[in-house]
Each structure stands twice: as structure tokens, then as C-alpha cells.
JSON list of C-alpha atoms in Angstrom, two decimals:
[
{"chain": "A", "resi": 562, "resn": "UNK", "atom": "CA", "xyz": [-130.45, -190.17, 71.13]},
{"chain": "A", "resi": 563, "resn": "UNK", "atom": "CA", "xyz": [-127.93, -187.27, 72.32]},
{"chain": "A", "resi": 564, "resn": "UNK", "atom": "CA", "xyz": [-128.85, -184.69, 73.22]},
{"chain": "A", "resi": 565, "resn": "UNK", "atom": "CA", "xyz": [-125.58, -182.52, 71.90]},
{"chain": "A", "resi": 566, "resn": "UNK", "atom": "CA", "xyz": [-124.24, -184.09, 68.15]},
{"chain": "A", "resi": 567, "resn": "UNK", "atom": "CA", "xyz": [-120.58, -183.15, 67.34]},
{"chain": "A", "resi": 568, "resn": "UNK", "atom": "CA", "xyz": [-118.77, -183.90, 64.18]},
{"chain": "A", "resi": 569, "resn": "UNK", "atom": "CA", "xyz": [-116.64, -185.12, 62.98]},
{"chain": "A", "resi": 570, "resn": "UNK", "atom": "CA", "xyz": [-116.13, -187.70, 66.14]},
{"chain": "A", "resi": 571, "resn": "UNK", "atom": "CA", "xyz": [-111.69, -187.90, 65.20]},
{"chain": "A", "resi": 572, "resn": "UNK", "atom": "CA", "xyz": [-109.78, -185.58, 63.16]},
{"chain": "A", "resi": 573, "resn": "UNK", "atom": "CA", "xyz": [-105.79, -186.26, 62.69]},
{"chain": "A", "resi": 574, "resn": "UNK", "atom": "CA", "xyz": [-104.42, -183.52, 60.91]},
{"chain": "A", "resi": 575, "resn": "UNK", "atom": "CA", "xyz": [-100.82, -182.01, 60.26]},
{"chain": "A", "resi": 576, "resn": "UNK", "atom": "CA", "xyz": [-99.52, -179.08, 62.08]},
{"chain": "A", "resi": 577, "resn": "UNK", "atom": "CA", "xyz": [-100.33, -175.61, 60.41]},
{"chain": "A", "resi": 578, "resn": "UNK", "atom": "CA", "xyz": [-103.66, -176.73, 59.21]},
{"chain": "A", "resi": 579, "resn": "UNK", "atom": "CA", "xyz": [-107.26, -175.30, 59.81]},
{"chain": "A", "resi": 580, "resn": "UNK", "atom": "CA", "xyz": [-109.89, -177.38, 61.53]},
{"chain": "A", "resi": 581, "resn": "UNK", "atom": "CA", "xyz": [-113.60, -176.81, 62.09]},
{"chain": "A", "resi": 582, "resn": "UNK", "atom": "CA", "xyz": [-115.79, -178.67, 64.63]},
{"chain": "A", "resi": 583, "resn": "UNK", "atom": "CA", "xyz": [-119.29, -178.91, 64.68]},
{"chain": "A", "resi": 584, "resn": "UNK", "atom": "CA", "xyz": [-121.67, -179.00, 67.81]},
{"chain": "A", "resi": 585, "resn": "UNK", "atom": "CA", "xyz": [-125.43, -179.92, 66.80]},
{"chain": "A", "resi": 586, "resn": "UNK", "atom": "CA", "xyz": [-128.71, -180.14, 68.46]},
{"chain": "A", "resi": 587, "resn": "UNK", "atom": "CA", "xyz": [-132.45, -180.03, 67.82]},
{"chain": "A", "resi": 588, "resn": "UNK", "atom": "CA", "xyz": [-132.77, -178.22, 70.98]},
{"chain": "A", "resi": 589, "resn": "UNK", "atom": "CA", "xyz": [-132.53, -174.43, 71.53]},
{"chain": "A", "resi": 590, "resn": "UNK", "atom": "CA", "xyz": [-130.12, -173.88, 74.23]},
{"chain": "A", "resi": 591, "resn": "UNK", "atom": "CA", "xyz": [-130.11, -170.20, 76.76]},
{"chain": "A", "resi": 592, "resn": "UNK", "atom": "CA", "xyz": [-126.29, -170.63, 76.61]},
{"chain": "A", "resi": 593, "resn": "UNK", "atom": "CA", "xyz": [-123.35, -173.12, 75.46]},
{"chain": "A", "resi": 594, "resn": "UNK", "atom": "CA", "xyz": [-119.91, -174.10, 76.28]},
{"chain": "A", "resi": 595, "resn": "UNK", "atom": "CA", "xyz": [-116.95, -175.62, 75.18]},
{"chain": "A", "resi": 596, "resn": "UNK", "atom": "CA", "xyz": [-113.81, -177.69, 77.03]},
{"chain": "A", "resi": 597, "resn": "UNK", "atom": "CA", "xyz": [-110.81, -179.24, 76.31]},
{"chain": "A", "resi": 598, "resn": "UNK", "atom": "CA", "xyz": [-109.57, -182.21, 77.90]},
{"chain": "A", "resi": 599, "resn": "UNK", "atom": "CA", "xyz": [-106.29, -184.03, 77.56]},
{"chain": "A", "resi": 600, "resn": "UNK", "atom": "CA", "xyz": [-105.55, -187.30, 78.73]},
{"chain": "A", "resi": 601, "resn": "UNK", "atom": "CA", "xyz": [-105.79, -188.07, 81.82]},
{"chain": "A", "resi": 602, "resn": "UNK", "atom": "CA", "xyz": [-106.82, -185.02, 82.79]},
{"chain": "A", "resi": 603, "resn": "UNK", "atom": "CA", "xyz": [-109.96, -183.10, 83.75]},
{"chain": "A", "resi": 604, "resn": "UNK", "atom": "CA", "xyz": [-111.96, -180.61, 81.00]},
{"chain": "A", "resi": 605, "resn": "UNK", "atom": "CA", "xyz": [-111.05, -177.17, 80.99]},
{"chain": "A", "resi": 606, "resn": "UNK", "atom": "CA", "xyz": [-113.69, -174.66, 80.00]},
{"chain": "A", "resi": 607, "resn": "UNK", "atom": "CA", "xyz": [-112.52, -172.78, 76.85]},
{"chain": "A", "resi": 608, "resn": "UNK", "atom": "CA", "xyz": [-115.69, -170.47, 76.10]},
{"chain": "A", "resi": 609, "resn": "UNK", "atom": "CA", "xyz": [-119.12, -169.58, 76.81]},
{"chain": "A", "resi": 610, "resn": "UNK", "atom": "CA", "xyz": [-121.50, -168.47, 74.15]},
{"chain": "A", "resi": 611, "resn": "UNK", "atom": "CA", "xyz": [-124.58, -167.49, 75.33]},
{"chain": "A", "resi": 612, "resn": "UNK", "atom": "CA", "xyz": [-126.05, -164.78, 72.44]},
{"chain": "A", "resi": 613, "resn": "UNK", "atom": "CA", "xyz": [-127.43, -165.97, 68.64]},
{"chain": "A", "resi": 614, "resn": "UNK", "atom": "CA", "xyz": [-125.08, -165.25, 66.14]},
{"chain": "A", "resi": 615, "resn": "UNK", "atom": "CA", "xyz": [-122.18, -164.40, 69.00]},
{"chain": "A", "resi": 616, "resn": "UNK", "atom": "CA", "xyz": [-118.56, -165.44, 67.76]},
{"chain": "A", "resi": 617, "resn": "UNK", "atom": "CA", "xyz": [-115.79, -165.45, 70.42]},
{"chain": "A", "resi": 618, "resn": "UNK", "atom": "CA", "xyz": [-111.99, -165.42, 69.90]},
{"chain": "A", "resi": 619, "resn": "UNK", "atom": "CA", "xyz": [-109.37, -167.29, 71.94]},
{"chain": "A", "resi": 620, "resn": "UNK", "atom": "CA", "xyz": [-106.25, -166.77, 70.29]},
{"chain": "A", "resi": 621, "resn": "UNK", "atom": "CA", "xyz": [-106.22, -169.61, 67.41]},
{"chain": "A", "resi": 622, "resn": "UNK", "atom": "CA", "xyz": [-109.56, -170.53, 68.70]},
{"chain": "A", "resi": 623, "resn": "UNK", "atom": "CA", "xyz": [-112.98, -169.13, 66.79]},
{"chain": "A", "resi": 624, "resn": "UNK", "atom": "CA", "xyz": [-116.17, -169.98, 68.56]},
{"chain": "A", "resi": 625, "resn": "UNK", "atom": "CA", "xyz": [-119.71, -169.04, 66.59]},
{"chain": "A", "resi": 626, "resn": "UNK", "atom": "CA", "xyz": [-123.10, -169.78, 68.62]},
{"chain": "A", "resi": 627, "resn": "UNK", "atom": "CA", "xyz": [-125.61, -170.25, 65.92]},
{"chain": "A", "resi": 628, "resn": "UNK", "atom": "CA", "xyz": [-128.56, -167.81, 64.94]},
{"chain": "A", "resi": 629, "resn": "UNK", "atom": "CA", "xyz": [-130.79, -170.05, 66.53]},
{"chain": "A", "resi": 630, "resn": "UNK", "atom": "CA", "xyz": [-129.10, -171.13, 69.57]},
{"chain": "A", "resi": 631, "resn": "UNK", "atom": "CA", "xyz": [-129.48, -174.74, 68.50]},
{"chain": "A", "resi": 632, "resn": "UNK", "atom": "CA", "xyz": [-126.19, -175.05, 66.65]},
{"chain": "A", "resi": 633, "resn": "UNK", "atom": "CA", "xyz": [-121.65, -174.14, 67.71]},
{"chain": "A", "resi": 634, "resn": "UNK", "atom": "CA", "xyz": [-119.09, -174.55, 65.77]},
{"chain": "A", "resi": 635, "resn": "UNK", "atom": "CA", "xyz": [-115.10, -174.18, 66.83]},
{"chain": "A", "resi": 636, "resn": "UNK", "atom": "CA", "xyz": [-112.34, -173.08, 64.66]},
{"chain": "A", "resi": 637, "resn": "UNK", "atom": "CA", "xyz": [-108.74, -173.49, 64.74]},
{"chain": "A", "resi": 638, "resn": "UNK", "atom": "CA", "xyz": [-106.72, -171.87, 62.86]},
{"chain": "A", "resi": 639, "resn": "UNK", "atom": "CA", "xyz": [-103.08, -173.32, 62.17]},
{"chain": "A", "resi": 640, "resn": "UNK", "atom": "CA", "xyz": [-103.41, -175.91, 64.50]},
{"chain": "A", "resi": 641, "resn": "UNK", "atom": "CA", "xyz": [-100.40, -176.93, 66.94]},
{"chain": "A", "resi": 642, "resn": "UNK", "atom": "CA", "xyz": [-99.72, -180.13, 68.65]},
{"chain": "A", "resi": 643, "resn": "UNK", "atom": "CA", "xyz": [-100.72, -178.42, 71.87]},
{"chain": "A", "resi": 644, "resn": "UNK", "atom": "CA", "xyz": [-104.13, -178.73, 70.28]},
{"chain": "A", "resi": 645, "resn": "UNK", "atom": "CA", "xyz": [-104.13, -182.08, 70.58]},
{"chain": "A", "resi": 646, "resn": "UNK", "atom": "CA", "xyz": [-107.03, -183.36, 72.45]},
{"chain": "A", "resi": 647, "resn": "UNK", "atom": "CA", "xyz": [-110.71, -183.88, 73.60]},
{"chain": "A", "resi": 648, "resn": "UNK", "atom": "CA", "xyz": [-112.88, -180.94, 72.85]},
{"chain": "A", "resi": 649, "resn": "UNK", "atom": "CA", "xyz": [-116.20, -181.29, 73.86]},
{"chain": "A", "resi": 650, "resn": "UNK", "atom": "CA", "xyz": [-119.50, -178.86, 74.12]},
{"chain": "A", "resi": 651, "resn": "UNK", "atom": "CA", "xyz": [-121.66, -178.25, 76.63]},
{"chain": "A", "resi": 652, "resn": "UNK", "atom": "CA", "xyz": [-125.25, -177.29, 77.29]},
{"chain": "A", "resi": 653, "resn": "UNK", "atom": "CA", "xyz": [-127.06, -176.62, 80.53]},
{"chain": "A", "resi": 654, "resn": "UNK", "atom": "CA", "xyz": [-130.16, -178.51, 80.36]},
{"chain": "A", "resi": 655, "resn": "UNK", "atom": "CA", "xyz": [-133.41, -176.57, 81.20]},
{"chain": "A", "resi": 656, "resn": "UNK", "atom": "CA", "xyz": [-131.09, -174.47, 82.96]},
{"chain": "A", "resi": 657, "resn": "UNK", "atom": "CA", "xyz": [-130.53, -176.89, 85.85]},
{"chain": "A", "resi": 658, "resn": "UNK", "atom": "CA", "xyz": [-127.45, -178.12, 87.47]},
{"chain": "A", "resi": 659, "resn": "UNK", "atom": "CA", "xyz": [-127.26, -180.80, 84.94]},
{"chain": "A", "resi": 660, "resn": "UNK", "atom": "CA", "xyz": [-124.41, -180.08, 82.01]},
{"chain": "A", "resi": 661, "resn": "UNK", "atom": "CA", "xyz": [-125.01, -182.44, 79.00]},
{"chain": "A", "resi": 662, "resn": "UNK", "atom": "CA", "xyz": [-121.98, -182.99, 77.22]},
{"chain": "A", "resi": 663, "resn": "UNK", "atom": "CA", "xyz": [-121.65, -183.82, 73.52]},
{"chain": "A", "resi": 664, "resn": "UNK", "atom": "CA", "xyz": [-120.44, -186.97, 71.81]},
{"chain": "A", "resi": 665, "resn": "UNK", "atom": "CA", "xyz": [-116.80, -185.45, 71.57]},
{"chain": "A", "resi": 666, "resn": "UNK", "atom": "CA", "xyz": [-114.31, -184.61, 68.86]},
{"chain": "A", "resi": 667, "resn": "UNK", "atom": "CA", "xyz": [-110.94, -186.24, 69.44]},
{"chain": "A", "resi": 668, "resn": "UNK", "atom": "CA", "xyz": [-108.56, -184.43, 67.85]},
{"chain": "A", "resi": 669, "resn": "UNK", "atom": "CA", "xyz": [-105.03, -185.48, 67.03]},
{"chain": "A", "resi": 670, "resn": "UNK", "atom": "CA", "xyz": [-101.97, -182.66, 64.96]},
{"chain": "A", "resi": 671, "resn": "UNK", "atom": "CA", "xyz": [-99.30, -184.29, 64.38]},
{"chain": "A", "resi": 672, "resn": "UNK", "atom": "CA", "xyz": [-95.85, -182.31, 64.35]},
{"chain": "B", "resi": 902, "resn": "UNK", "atom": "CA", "xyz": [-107.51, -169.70, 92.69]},
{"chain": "B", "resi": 903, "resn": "UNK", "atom": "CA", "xyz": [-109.45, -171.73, 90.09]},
{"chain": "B", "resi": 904, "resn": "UNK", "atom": "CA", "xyz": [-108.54, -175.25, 91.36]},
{"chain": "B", "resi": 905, "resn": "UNK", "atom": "CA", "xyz": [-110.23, -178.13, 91.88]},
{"chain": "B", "resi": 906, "resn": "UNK", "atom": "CA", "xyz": [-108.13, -180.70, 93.62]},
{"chain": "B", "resi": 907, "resn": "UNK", "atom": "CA", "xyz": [-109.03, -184.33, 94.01]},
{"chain": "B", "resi": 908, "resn": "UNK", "atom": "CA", "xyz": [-107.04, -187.43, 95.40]},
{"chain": "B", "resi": 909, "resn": "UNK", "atom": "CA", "xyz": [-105.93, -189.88, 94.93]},
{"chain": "B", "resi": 910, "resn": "UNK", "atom": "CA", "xyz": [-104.96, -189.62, 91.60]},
{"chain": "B", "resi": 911, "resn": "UNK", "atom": "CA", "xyz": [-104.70, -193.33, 90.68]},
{"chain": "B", "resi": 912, "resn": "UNK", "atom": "CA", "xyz": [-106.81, -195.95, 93.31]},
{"chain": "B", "resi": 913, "resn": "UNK", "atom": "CA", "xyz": [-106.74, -199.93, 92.64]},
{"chain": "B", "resi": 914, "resn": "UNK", "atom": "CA", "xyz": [-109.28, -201.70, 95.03]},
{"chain": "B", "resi": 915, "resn": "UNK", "atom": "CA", "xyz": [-111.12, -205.23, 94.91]},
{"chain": "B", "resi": 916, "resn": "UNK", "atom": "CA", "xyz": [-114.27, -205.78, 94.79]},
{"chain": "B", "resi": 917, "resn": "UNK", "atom": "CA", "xyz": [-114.67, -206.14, 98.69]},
{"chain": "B", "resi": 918, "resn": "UNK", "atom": "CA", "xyz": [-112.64, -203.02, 99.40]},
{"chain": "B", "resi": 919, "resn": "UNK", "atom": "CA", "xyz": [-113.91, -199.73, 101.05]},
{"chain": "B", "resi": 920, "resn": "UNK", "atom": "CA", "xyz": [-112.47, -196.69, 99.93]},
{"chain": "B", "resi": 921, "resn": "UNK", "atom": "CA", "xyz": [-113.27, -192.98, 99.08]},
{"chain": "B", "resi": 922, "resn": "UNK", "atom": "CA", "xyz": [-112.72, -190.28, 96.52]},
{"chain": "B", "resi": 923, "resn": "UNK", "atom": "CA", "xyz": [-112.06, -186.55, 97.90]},
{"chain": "B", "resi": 924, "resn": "UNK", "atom": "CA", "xyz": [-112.44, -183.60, 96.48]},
{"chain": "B", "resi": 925, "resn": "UNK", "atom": "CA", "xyz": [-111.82, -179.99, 97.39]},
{"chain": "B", "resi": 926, "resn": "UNK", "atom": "CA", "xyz": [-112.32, -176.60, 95.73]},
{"chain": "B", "resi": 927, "resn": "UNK", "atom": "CA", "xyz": [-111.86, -172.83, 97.72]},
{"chain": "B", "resi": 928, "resn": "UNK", "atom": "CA", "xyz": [-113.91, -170.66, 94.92]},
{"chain": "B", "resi": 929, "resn": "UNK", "atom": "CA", "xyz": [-116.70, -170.23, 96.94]},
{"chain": "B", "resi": 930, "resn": "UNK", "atom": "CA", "xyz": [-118.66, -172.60, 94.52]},
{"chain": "B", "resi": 931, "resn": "UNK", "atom": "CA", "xyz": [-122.07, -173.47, 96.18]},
{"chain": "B", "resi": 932, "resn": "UNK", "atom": "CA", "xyz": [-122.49, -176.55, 93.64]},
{"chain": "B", "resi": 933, "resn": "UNK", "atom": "CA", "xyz": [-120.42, -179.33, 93.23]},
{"chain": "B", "resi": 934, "resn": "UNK", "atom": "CA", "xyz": [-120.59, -182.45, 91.24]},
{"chain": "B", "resi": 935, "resn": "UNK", "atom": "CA", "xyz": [-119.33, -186.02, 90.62]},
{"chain": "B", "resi": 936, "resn": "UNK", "atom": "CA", "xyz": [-118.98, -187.79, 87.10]},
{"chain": "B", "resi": 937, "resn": "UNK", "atom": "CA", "xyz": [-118.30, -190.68, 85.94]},
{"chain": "B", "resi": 938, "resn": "UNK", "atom": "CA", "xyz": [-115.98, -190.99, 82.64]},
{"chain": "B", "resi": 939, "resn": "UNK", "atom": "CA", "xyz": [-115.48, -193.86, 80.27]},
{"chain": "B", "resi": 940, "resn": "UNK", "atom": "CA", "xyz": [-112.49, -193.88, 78.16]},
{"chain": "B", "resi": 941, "resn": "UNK", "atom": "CA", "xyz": [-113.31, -192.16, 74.55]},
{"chain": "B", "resi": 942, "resn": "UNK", "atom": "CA", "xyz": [-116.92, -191.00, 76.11]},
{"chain": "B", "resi": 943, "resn": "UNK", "atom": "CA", "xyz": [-118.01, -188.09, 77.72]},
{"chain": "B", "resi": 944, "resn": "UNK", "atom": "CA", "xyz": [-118.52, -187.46, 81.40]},
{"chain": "B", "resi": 945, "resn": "UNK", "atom": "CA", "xyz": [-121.77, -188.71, 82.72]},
{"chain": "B", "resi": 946, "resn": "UNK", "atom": "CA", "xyz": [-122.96, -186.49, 85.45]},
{"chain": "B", "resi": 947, "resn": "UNK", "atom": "CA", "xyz": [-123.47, -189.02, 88.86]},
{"chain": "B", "resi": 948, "resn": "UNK", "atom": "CA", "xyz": [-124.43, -186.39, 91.70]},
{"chain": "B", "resi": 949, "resn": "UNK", "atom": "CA", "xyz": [-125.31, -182.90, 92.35]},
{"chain": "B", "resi": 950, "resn": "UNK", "atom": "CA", "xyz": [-124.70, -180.97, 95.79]},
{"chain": "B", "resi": 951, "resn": "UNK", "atom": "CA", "xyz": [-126.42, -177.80, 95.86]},
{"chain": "B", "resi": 952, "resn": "UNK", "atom": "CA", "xyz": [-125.85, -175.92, 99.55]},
{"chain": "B", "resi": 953, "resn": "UNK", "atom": "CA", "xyz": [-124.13, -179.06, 100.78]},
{"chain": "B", "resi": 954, "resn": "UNK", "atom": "CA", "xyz": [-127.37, -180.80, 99.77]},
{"chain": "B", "resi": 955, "resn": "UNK", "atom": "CA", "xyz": [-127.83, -183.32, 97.39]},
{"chain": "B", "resi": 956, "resn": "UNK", "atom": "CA", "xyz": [-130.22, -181.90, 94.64]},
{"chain": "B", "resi": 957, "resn": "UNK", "atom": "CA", "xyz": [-129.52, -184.59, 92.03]},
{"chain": "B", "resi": 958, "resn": "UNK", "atom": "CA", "xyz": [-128.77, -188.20, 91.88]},
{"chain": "B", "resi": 959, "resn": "UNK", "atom": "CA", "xyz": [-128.67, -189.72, 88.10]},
{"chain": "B", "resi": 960, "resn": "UNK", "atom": "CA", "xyz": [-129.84, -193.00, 89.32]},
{"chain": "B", "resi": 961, "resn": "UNK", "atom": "CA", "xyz": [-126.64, -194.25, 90.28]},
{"chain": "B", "resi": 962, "resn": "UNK", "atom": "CA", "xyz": [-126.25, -197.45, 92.13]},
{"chain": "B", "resi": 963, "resn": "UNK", "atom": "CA", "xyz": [-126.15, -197.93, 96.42]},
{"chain": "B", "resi": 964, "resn": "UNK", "atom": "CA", "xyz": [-122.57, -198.58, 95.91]},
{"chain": "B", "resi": 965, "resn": "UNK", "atom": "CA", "xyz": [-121.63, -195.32, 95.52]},
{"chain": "B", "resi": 966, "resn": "UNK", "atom": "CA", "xyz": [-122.10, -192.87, 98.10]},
{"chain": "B", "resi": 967, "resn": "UNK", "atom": "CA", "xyz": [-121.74, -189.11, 98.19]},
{"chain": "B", "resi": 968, "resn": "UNK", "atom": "CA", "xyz": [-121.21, -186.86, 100.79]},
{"chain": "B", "resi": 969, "resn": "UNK", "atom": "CA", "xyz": [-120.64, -182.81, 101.39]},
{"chain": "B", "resi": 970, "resn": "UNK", "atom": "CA", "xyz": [-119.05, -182.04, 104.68]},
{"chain": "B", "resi": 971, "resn": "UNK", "atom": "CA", "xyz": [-119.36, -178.43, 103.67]},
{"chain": "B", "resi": 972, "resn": "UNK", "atom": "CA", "xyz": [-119.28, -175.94, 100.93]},
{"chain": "B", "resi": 973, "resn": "UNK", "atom": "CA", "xyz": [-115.03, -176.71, 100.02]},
{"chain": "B", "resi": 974, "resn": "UNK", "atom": "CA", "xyz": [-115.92, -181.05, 100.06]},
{"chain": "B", "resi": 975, "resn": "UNK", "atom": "CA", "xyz": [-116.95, -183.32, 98.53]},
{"chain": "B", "resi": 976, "resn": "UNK", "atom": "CA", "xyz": [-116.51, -186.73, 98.68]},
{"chain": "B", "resi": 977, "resn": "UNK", "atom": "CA", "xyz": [-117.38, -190.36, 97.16]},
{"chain": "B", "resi": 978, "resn": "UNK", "atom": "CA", "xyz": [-117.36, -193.36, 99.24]},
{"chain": "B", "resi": 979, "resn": "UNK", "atom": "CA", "xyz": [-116.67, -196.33, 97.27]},
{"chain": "B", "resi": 980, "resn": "UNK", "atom": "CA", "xyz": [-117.92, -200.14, 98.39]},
{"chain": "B", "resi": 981, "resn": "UNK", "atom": "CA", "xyz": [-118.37, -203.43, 96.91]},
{"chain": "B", "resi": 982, "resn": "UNK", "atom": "CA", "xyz": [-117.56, -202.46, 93.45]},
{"chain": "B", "resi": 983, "resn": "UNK", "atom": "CA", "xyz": [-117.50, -203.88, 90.15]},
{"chain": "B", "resi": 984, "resn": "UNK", "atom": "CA", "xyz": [-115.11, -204.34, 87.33]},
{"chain": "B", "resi": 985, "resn": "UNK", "atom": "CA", "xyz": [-117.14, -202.11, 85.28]},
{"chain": "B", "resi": 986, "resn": "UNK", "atom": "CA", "xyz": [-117.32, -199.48, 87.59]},
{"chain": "B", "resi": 987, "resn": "UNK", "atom": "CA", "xyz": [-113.08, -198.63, 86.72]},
{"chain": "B", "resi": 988, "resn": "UNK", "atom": "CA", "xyz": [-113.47, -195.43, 84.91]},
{"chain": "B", "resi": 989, "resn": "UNK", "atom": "CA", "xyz": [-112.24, -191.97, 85.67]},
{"chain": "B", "resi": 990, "resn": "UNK", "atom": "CA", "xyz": [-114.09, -190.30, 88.20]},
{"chain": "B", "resi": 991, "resn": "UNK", "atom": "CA", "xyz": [-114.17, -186.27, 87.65]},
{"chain": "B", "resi": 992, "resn": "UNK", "atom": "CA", "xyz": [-115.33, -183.66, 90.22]},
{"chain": "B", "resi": 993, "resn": "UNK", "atom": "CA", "xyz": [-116.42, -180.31, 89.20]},
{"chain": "B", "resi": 994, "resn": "UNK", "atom": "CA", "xyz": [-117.55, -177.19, 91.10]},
{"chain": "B", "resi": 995, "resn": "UNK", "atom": "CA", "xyz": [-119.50, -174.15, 89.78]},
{"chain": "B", "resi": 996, "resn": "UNK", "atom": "CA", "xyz": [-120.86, -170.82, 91.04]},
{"chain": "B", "resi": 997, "resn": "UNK", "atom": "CA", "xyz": [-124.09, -171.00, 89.98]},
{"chain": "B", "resi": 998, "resn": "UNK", "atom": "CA", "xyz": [-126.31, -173.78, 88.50]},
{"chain": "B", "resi": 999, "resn": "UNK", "atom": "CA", "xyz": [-125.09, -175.75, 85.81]},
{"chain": "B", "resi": 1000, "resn": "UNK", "atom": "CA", "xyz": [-122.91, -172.89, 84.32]},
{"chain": "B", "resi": 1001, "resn": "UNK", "atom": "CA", "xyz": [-119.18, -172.75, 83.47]},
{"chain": "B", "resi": 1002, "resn": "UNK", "atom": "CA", "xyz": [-118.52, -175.58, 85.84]},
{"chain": "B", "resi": 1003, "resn": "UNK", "atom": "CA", "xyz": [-114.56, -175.81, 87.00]},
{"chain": "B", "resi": 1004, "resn": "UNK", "atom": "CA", "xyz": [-113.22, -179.17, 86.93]},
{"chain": "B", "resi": 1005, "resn": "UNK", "atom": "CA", "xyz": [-110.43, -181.14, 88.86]},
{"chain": "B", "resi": 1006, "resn": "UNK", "atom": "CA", "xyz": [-107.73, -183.77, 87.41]},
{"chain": "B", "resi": 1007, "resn": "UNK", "atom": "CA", "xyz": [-109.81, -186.89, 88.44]},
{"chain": "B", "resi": 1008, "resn": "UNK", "atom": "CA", "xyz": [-109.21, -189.93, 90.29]},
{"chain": "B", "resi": 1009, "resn": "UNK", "atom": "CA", "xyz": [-108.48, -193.15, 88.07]},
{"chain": "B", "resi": 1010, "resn": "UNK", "atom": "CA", "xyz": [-109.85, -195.70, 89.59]},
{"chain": "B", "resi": 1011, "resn": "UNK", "atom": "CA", "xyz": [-109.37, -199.37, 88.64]},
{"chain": "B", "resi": 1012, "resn": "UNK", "atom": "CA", "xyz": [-111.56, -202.04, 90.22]},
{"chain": "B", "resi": 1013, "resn": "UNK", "atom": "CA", "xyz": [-110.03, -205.76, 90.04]}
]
């Protein structure tokens, strides 16, 4: 079972339109994170949420920890073909060196 | 500087080749890691150098060995691999424990 659920696992949407993603877990997490990755490439940390209830802005990008700490969920708003890739959350289990990743959302905007 | 670097970035060996992964990073980092990724999967964390020691091993196989020379290296020796080992093998540094981990291009390595 994973530890770290995201949904929905591919999106392919046009350019200009809004996407949500959803991170999920049973688990109550001290802090969260999400990364991009593109192929052939490395992640690259995006955000850190670390507070119930905290929502964080990167540009296009909204990220909302959940009340709970159990739960993330990342908004784009008028998505761009630069936004094309694998975004993936994070948790820090038991606050060791170990970083679970999620499932993954591949995400595809075509021009 | 935020950089991880590794090399090489592509590696083809056989299965009775010797050969080994490097990584470097000048953050100051005192943790360092190696994954292991599978194409439309996640990373799967491998090994974890705290200090220059290892403070985590995620039951990987003999065949793959780790080693920190100090706190800016890391590297993966490689031997008598298999087929299924060709993935794309990810190194990743971080300040403290766990958290906001920085992560280099990776090494694709293809095992024939």
C-alpha cells in the first residue's frame, strides 16, 4: 500500500486550462513537499508546506496543505506547455532521512 | 550554487563490467542520497550518507556499492549487474534530514 496516494495518475489537457492534483494519505505528516520532474531529468523541489490549512503561491502554481496534515493538493491555473511533466509529493517519513514519494501525476498540455 | 552534478549522464555496461556513478554537490549538505528510478515510477530511495556515514541502506543488493569520500561525494560502484537493474539512477543532497532534498540530472544507466 503507498504510503502517499495522488490523483489523478495522467492528465492531458489543452493549454489555458485549470488543473488540480491531489496528494492523499492516511498518515499525518510534520511537513510536505512537492517536485517537478521532466524527462530525463532530476525532480526539482517546487514547495514546502509544513502548517494545516497553509496555501502557498508560485506564480500559476497554488499549493494547500490540508487541515489535518494528512492531505495536498496543487493548482494550476492556465496551464502552459512548460507545465508539462512529472509532479510528484513528498513526505519525510517519521522525520528521518527517508523521503517517500507519491505514486505521481503525469501531466501532459498540449499547445 | 544549488547544483547537484552527477556523471556520466548516459552509461551502457554488461553484465561483467565494473563501473561507477559520481556525484558531487558544494551546498554544504551533510546528507546525501542515491535512488533508484523506474520509468513512469517514482524514485525509490537506495542509500543514505549522513556525516559521510552510511545511516541507511533500503536493502539493496551486494552489487551495488556506495561510498562518501567526504561531505561534496558521493559515489556508486556498479558490478555484476543485471538487466533489470537499467533504470535512472538519481542523487540528491539535503541540509538537514530528509527535508527539501536538492537533486542532480541522473545517470541513465542501461545494463545489456
Amino acid at each position: 500500500t503507498q504510503l502517499l496516494e495522488q490523483s489523478p495518475q495522467f492528465l492531458s489537457i489543452q493549454e489555458g486550462e485549470n488543473l488540480t492534483v491531489y496528494c492523499n494519505s492516511s498518515s499525518v505528516f510534520s511537513s510536505l513537499q512537492w517536485y517537478r520532474q521532466e524527462p530525463g531529468e532530476g525532480p526539482v523541489l517546487l514547495v514546502t508546506v509544513v502548517t494545516g490549512g497553509e496555501v502557498k503561491k508560485l506564480k500559476r502554481l497554488t499549493f494547500q496543505f490540508g487541515d489535518a496534515r494528512k492531505d495536498s493538493s496543487l493548482h494550476i491555473t492556465a496551464a502552459q506547455p512548460g507545465d508539462t511533466g512529472l509532479y510528484l509529493c513528498a513526505c519525510d517519513k517519521d522525520s528521518s532521512y527517508k523521503l517517500i514519494f507519491g505514486s505521481g501525476t503525469r501531466l501532459l498540455v498540449r499547445p | 550554487d544549488t547544483e547537484v552534478t552527477q556523471t556520466p549522464k548516459h552509461l551502457v555496461m554488461g553484465m561483467t563490467n565494473k563501473k561507477s556513478l559520481k556525484c558531487e554537490q558544494h551546498m554544504g549538505h551533510r546528507a546525501m542520497y542515491w535512488y533508484k528510478q523506474k520509468a513512469k515510477k517514482p524514485p525509490e530511495l537506495m542509500f543514505v550518507y549522513s556525516y559521510e556515514k552510511l545511516s541507511i541502506n533500503e536493502s539493496v543488493p551486494s552489487r551495488f556499492s556506495p561510498e562518501c569520500p567526504n561531505s561534496s561525494l558521493l559515489n556508486l560502484h556498479l558490478h555484476a549487474l543485471q538487466p533489470e537493474d537499467s533504470a535512472l539512477y538519481l542523487c540528491a543532497s539535503s541540509h538537514n534530514q530528509g527535508y527539501e532534498q536538492y537533486f542532480g540530472p541522473g545517470t541513465r544507466l542501461t545494463v545489456t
